[in-house]
Every structure is written in structure tokens, then in C-alpha cells.
PDB file of C-alpha atoms in Angstrom:
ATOM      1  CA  UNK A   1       6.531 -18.883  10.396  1.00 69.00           C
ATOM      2  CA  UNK A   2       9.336 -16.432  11.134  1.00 74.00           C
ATOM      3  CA  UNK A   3       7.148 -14.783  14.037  1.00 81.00           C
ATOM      4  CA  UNK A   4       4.928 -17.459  15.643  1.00 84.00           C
ATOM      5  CA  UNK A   5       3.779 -15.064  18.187  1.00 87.00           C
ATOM      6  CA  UNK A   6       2.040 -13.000  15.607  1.00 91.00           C
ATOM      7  CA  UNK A   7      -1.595 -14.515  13.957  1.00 94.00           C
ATOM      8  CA  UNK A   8      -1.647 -13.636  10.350  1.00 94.00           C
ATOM      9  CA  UNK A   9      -4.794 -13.858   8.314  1.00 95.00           C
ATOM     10  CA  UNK A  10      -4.522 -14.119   4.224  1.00 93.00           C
ATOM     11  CA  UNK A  11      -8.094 -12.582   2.348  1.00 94.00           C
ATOM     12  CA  UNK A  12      -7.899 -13.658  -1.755  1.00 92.00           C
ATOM     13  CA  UNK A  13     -10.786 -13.721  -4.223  1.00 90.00           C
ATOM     14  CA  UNK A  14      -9.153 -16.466  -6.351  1.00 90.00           C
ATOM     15  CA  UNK A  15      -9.877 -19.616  -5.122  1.00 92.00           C
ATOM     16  CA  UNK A  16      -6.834 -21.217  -6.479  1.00 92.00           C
ATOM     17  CA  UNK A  17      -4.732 -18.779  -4.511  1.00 89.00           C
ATOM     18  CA  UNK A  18      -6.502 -19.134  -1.782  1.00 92.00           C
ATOM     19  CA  UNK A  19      -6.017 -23.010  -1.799  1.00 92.00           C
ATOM     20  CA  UNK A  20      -2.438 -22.343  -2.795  1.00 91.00           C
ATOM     21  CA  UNK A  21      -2.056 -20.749   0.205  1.00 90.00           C
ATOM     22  CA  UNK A  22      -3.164 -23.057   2.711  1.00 91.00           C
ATOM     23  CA  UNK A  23      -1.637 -26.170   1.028  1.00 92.00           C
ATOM     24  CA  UNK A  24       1.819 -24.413   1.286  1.00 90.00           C
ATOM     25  CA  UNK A  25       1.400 -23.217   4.899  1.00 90.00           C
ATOM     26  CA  UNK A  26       0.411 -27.204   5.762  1.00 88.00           C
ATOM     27  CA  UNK A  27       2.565 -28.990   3.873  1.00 90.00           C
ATOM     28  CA  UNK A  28       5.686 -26.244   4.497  1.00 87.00           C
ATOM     29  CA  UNK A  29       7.652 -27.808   2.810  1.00 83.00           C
ATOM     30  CA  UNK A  30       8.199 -31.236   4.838  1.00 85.00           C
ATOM     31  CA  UNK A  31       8.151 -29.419   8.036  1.00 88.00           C
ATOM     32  CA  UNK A  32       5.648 -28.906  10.903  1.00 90.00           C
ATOM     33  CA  UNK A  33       2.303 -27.082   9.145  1.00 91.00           C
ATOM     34  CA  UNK A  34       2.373 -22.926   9.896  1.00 91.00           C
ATOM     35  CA  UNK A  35      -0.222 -22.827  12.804  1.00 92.00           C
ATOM     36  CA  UNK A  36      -0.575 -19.200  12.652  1.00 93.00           C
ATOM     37  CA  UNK A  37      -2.066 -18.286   9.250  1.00 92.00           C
ATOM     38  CA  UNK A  38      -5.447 -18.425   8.300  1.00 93.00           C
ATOM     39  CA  UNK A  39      -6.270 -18.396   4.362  1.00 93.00           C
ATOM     40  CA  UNK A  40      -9.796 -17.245   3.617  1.00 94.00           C
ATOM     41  CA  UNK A  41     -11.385 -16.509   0.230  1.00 95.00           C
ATOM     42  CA  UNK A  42     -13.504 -13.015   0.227  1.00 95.00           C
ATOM     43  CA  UNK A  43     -13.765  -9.503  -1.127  1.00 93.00           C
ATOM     44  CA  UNK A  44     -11.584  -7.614   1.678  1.00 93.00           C
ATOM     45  CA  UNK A  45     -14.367  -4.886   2.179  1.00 93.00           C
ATOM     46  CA  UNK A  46     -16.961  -6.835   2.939  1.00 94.00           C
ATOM     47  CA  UNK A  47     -14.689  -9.678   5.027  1.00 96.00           C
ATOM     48  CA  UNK A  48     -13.548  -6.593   7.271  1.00 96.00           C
ATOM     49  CA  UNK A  49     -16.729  -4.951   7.480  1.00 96.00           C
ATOM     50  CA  UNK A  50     -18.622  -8.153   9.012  1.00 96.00           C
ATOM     51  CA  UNK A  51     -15.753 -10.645   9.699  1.00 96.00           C
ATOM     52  CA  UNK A  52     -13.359  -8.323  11.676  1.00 97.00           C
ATOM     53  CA  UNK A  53     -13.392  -6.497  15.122  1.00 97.00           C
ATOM     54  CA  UNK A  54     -12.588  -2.923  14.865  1.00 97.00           C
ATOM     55  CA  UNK A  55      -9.179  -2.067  16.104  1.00 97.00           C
ATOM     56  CA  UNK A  56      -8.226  -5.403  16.607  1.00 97.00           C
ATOM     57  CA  UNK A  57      -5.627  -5.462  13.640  1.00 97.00           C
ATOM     58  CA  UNK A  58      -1.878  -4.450  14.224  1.00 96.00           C
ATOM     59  CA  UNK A  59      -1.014  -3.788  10.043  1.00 96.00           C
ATOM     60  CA  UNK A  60      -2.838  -4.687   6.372  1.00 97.00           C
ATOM     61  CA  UNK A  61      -0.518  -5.870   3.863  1.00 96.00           C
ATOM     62  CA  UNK A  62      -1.739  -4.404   0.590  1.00 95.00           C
ATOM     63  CA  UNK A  63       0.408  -6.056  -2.483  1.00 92.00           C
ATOM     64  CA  UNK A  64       0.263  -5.100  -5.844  1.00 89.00           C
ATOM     65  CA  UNK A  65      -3.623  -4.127  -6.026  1.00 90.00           C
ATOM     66  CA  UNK A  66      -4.631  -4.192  -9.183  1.00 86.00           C
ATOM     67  CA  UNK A  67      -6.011  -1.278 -10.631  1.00 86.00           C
ATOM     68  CA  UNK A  68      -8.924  -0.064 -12.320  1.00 82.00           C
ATOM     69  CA  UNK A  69      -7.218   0.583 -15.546  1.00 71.00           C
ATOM     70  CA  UNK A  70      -3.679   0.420 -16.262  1.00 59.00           C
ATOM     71  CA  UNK A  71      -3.730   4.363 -16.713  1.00 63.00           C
ATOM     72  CA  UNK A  72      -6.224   5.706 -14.505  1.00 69.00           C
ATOM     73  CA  UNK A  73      -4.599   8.149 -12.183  1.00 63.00           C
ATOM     74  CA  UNK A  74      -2.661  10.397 -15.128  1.00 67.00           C
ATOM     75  CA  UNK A  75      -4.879  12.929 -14.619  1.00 83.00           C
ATOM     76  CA  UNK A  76      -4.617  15.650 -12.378  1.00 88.00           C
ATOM     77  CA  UNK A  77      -7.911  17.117 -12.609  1.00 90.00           C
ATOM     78  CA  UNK A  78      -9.512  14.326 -11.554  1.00 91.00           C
ATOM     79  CA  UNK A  79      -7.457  13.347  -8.475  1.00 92.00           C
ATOM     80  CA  UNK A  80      -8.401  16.666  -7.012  1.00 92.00           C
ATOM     81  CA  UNK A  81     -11.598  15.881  -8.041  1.00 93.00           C
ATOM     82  CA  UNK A  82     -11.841  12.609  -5.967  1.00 94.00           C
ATOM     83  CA  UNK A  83      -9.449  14.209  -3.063  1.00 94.00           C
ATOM     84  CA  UNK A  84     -12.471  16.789  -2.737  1.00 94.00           C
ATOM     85  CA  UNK A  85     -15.142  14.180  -2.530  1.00 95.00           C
ATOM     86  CA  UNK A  86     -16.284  13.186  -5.947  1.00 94.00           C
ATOM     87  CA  UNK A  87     -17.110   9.478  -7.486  1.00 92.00           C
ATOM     88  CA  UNK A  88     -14.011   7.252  -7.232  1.00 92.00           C
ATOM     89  CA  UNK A  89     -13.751   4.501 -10.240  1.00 90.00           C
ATOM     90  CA  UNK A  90     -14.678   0.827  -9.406  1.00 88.00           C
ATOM     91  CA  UNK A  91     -11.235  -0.220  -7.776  1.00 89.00           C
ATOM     92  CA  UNK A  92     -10.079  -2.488  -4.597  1.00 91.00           C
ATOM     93  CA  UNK A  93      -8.888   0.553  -2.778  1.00 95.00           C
ATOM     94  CA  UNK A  94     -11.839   3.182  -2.924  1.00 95.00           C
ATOM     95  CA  UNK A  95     -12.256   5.261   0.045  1.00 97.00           C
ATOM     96  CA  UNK A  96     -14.768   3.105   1.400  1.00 96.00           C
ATOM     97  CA  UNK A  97     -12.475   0.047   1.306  1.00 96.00           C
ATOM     98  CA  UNK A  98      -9.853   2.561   3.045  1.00 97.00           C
ATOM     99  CA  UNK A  99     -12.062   3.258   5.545  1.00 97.00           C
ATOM    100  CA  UNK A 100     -13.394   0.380   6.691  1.00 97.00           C
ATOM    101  CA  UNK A 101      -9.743  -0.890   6.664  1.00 97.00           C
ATOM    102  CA  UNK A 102      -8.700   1.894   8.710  1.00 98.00           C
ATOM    103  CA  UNK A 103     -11.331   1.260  11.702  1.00 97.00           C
ATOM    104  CA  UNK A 104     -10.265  -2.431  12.124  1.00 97.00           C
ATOM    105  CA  UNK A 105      -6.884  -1.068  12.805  1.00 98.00           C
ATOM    106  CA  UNK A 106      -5.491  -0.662  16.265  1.00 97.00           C
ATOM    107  CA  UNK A 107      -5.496   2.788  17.759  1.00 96.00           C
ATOM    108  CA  UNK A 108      -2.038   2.747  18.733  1.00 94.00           C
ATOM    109  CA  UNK A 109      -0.188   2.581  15.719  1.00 91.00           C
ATOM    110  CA  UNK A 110      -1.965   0.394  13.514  1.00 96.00           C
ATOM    111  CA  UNK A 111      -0.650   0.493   9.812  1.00 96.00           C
ATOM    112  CA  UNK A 112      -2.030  -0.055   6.258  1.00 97.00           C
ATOM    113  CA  UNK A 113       0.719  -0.603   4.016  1.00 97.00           C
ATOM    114  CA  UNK A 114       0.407  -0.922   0.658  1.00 97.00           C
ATOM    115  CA  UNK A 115       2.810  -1.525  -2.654  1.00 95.00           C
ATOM    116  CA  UNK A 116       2.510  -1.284  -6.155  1.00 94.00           C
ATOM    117  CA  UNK A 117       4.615  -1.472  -9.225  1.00 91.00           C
ATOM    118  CA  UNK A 118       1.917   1.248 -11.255  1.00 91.00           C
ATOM    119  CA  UNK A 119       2.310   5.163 -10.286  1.00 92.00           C
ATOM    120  CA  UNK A 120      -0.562   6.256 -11.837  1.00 91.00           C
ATOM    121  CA  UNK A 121      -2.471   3.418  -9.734  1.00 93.00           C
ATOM    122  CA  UNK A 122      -0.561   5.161  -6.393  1.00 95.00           C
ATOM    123  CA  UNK A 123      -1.330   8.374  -6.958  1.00 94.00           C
ATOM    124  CA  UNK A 124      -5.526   7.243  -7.292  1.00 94.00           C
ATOM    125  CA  UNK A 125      -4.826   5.795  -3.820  1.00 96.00           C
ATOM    126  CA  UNK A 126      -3.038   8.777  -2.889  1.00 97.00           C
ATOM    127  CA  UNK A 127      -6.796  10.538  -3.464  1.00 96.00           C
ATOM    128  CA  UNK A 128      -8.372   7.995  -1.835  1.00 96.00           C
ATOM    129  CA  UNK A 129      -6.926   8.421   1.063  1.00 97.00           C
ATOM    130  CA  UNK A 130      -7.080  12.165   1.027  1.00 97.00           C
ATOM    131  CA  UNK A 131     -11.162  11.693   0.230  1.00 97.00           C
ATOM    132  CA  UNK A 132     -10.547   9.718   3.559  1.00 97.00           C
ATOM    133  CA  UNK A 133      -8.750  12.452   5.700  1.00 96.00           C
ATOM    134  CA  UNK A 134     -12.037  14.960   4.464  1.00 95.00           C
ATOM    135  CA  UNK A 135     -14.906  12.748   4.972  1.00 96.00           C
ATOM    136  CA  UNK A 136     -13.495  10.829   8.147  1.00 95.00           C
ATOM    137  CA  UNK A 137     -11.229  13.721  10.003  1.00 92.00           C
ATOM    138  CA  UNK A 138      -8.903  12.027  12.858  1.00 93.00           C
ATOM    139  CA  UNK A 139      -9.379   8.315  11.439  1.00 96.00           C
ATOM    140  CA  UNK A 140      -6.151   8.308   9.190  1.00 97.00           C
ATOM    141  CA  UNK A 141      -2.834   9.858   9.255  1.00 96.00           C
ATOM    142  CA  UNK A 142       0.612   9.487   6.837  1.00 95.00           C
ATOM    143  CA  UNK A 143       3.298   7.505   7.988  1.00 91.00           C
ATOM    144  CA  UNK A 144       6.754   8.986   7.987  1.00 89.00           C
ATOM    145  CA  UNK A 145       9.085   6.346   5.979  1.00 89.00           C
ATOM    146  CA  UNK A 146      11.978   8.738   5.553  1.00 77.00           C
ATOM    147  CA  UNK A 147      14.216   7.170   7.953  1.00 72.00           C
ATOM    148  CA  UNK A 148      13.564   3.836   6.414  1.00 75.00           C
ATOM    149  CA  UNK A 149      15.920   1.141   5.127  1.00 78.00           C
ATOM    150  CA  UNK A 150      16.284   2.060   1.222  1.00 84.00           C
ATOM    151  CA  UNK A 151      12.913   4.146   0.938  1.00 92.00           C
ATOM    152  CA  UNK A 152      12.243   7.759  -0.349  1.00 92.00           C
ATOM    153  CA  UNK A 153      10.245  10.355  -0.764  1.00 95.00           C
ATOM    154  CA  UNK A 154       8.926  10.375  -4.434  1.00 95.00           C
ATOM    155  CA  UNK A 155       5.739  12.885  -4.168  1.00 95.00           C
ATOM    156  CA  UNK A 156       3.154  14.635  -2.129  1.00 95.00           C
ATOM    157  CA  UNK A 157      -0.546  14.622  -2.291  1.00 95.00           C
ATOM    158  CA  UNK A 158      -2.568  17.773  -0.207  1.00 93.00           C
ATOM    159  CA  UNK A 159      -6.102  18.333   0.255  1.00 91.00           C
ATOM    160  CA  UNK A 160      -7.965  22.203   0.865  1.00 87.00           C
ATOM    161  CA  UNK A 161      -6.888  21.508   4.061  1.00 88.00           C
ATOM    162  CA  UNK A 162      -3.401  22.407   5.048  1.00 81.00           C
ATOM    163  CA  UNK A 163      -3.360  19.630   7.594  1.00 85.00           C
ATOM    164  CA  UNK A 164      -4.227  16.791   5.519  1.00 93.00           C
ATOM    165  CA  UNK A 165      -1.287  15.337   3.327  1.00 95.00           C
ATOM    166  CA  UNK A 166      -0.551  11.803   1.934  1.00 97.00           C
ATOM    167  CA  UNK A 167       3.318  11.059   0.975  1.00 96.00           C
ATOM    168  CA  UNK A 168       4.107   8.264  -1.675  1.00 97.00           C
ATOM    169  CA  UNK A 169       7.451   6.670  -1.762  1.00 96.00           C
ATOM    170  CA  UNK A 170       9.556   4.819  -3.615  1.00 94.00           C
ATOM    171  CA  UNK A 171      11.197   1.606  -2.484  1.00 92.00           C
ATOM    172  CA  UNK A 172      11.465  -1.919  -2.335  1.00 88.00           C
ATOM    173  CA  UNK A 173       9.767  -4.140   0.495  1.00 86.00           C
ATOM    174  CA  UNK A 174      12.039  -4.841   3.310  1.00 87.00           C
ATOM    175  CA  UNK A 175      11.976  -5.619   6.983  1.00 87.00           C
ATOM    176  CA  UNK A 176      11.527  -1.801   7.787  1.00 86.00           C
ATOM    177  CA  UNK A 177       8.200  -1.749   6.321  1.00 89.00           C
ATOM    178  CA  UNK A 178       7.366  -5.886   7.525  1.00 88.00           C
ATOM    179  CA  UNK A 179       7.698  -7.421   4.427  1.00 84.00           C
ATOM    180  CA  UNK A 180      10.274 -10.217   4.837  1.00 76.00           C
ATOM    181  CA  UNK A 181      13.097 -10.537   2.106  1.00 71.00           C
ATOM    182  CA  UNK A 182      15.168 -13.622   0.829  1.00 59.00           C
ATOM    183  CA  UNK A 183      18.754 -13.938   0.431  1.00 52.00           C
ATOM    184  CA  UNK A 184      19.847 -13.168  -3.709  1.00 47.00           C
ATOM    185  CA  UNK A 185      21.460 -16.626  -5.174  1.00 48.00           C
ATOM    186  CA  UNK A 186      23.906 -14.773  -6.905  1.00 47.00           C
ATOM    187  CA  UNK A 187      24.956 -11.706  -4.697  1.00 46.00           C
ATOM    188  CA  UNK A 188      24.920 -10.924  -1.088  1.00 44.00           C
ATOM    189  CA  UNK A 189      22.194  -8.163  -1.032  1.00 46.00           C
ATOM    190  CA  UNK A 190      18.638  -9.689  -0.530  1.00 48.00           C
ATOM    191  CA  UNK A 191      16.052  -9.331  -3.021  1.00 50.00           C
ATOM    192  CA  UNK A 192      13.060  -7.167  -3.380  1.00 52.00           C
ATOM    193  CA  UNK A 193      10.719  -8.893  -0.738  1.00 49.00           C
ATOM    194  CA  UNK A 194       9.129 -12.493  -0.703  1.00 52.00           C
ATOM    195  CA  UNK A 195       5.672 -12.422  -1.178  1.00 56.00           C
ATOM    196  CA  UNK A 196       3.969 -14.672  -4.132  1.00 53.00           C
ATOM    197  CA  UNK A 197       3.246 -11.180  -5.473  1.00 48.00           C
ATOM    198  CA  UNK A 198       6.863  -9.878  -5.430  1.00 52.00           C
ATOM    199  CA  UNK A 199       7.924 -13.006  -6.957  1.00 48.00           C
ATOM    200  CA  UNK A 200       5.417 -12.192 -10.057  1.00 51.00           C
ATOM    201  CA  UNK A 201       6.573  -8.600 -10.016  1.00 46.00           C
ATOM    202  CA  UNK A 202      10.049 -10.420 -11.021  1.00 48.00           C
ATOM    203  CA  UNK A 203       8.613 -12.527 -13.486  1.00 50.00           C
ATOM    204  CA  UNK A 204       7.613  -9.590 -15.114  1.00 55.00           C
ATOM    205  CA  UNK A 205       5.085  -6.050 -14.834  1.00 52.00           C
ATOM    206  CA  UNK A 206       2.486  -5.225 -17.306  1.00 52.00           C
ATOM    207  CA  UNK A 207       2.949  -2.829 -19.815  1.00 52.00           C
ATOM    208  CA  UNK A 208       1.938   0.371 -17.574  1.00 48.00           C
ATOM    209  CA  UNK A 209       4.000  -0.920 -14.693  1.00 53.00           C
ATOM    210  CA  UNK A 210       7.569  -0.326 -13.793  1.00 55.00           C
ATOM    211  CA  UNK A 211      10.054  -2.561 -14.111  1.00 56.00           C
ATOM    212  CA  UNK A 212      12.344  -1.512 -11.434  1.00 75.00           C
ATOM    213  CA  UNK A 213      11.101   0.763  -9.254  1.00 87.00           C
ATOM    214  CA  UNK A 214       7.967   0.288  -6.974  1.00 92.00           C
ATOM    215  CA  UNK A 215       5.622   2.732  -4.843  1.00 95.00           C
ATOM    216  CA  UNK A 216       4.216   2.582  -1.100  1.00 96.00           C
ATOM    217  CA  UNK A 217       1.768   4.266   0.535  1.00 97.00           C
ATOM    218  CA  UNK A 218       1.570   4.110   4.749  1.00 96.00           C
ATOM    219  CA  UNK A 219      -1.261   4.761   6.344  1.00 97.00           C
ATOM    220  CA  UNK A 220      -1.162   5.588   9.984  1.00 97.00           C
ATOM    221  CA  UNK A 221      -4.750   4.481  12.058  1.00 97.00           C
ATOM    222  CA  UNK A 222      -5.532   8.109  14.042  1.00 91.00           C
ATOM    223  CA  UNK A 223      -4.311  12.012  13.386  1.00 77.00           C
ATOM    224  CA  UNK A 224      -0.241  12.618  14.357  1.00 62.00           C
ATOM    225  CA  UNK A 225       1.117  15.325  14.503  1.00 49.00           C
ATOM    226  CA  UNK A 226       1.904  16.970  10.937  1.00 45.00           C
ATOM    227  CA  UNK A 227       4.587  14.652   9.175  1.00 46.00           C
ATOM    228  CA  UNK A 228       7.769  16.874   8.101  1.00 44.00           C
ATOM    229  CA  UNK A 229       7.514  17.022   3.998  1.00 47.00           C
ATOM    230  CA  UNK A 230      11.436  16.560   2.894  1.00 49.00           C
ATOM    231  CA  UNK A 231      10.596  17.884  -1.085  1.00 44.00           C
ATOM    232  CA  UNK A 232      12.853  20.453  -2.534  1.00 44.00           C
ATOM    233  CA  UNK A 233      11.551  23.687  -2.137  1.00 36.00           C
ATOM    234  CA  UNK A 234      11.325  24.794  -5.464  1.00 34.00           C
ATOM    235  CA  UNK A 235       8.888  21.572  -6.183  1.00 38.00           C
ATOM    236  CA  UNK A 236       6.637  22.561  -2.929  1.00 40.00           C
ATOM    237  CA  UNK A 237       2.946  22.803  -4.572  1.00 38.00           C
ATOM    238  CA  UNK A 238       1.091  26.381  -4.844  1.00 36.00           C
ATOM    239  CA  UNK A 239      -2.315  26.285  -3.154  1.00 37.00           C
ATOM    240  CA  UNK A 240      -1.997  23.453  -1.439  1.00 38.00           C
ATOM    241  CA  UNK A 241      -2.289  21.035  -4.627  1.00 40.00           C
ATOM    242  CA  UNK A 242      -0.307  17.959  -5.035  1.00 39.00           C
ATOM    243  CA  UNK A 243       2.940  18.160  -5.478  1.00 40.00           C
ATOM    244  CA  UNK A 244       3.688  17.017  -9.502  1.00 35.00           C
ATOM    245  CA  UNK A 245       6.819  16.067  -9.465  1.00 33.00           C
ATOM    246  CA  UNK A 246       6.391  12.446 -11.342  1.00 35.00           C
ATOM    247  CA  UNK A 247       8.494   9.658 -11.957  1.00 37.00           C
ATOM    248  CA  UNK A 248       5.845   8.180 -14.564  1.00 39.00           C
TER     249      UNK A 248
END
């Protein structure tokens, strides 16, 4: 509604969401129906593979994904393992998914952006992407948030290869990353974003998910050049492994 230049397309397994969705978007509240969104029920690999032309897609909104355990990322080992190329757990946001994702983007600065409230659940994207940069050099790059309203630099993922790097950060969604935000009731600041997901988040995270603080991963369509790495140097990685300085 807030930019009705701009066609916006909702995917959502659960059907109840999915007709939550386009109720509110008609009804809006009293006003004129929201013209521009279409709701659709699907698994979003297989509605991008076959529904969507590739590089026809400006951003993908990724929202609290939920993850494949509630733990599932803790281990280093295993990230490098899946960074390198090995078997990825059943999740939403497998390398394939990424992929596929990736090529429906636009060339010129198309963006996945994704947030979650669960670090160990951001660092098994953080090796999915990476498994990304190695199988599918050139498709995928990471997006440089530093200069961003409230965002920072939390971590850094690397593969073998020196070029390939994913950065997580730690923020809350704002209009610097296109998530829209709401005026606070009680304060002048606006809250931590608007979605039906961040309003949840509020309500309250599981019990492997953080309360206050929440992670984002930005994924660039195409290969930039190398994105400057603001860690301290005494946290830099040796070998080129991910950097483990952890906030969870």
C-alpha cells in the first residue's frame, strides 16, 4: 500500500495465512482493497522454479524461516562441511532453495534478504550460501549493510576460496533494508519492523531464539567486487575459516 508502483507477491504454505493475507489486503481495513499484492499458497522452491521468470524479481523477503532444529548450526565442523559441498539438513533455505531464488533475481542489484531471531539457524544459511558461491561461481555476492540505519557486523563466514565470503549482521528491520516499521505507542522511536512475523517475534521467541536481538543475511544477485570485512583484527579467521566470534 505504501508503494503502489511496486507489485508484491506473498508465497505461504499455511492456508490460513495465506487466506489471512488476502482478506486483510481486501478488506484494508474499510479502505480501498491493496491492488498490488498477490497472496498465493506454495512451497517457495518449487513456486519460483516453475511460477517465476528468472531475473524478473527486484528483492525476496525472507522472515523468520524456521529452522530445521532449534540448534542445528552450533557446530562448526559441520558448517565447513556443508560450505565445502556436503548434504545440507531438510530446511527452507538449502542451497538449492538459494539458488533457484537467486536466478529469479534481477541482474542489477537484485536482493535476497532474510531475518531471523535464531543464530545458530543464520549461521546454517551462512553455509548455504557459501555451498552457493562454490557450486554456482558469479550467481551470488554479500551485500554490504555497514552503512545501514542501526545494523552491524556480528560475524563472517569464508569458503577455500579467498574470494567467497558471507557477512551476518545484527539488527532490527527498518526502511534501510525495505522492511517498513510502525510508530511505538509509547515512545517516539519506531518499533522493530511490521510484518505479521515481527509482530510474533514480539509476542514472544522460542526457547533457542533471542529475545532481543535479531540476524540478517543479504544476498546480492551477481559477483561485486570483494565487500570490505570491518572485524577486529585480532578476531580475523586463520585459513580462511569462519570467523567465530558468536553472540549465541
Amino acid at each position: 500500500q505504501a508503494n503502489p508502483s511496486c507489485d508484491y507477491v506473498a508465497v505461504e504454505m499455511r492456508s490460513d495465512r495465506v487466506g489471512q493475507m488476502f482478506s486483510r489486503a481486501y478488506l484494508n481495513n474499510g479502505g480501498d482493497p491493496i491492488t498490488n499484492l498477490c497472496s498465493i499458497g506454495s512451497e517457495c522452491g518449487s513456486f519460483l522454479r516453475t511460477k517465476v521468470k528468472k531475473g524478473s524479481v527486484s528483492k525476496i523477503f525472507v522472515n523468520h524461516p524456521e529452522p530445521p532444529t532449534q540448534t542445528y548450526g552450533a557446530n562448526d565442523s559441520i558448517l565447513d562441511a556443508i560450505a565445502e559441498g556436503s548434504e545440507e539438513p531438510a530446511h527452507m533455505l538449502t542451497s538449492a532453495t538459494l539458488s533457484i531464488a537467486a536466478a529469479c533475481l534481477d541482474p542489477d542489484g537484485g536482493e535476497i534478504i532474510i531475518v531471523t531471531d535464531n543464530r545458530w539457524y543464520a549461521n546454517l544459511i551462512c553455509s548455504s550460501a557459501l555451498k552457493v558461491m562454490k557450486e554456482n561461481s558469479g550467481l551470488i555476492s554479500t551485500s554490504n549493510l555497514n552503512a545501514k540505519s542501526g545494523i552491524r557486523q556480528v560475524d563472517v563466514f569464508y569458503g577455500k576460496d579467498p574470494s567467497q565470503s558471507i557477512i551476518l549482521y545484527e539488527g532490527q528491520p527498518n526502511e534501510a533494508i525495505g522492511h517498513s516499521t510502525q510508530r511505538s505507542q509509547s515512545a517516539h522511536t519506531k518499533t522493530k519492523g511490521s510484518t505479521y512475523f515481527d509482530r510474533l517475534w514480539r509476542k514472544g521467541a522460542g526457547n533457542h531464539a533471542e529475545r532481543e536481538k535479531r540476524f540478517i543475511i543479504c544476498l546480492t544477485r551477481g559477483c561485486k567486487k570483494r565487500t570490505n570485512i570491518n572485524m577486529d583484527e585480532k578476531k580475523k579467521p586463520k585459513k580462511k575459516k569462519r570467523n567465530s566470534t558468536s553472540t549465541k
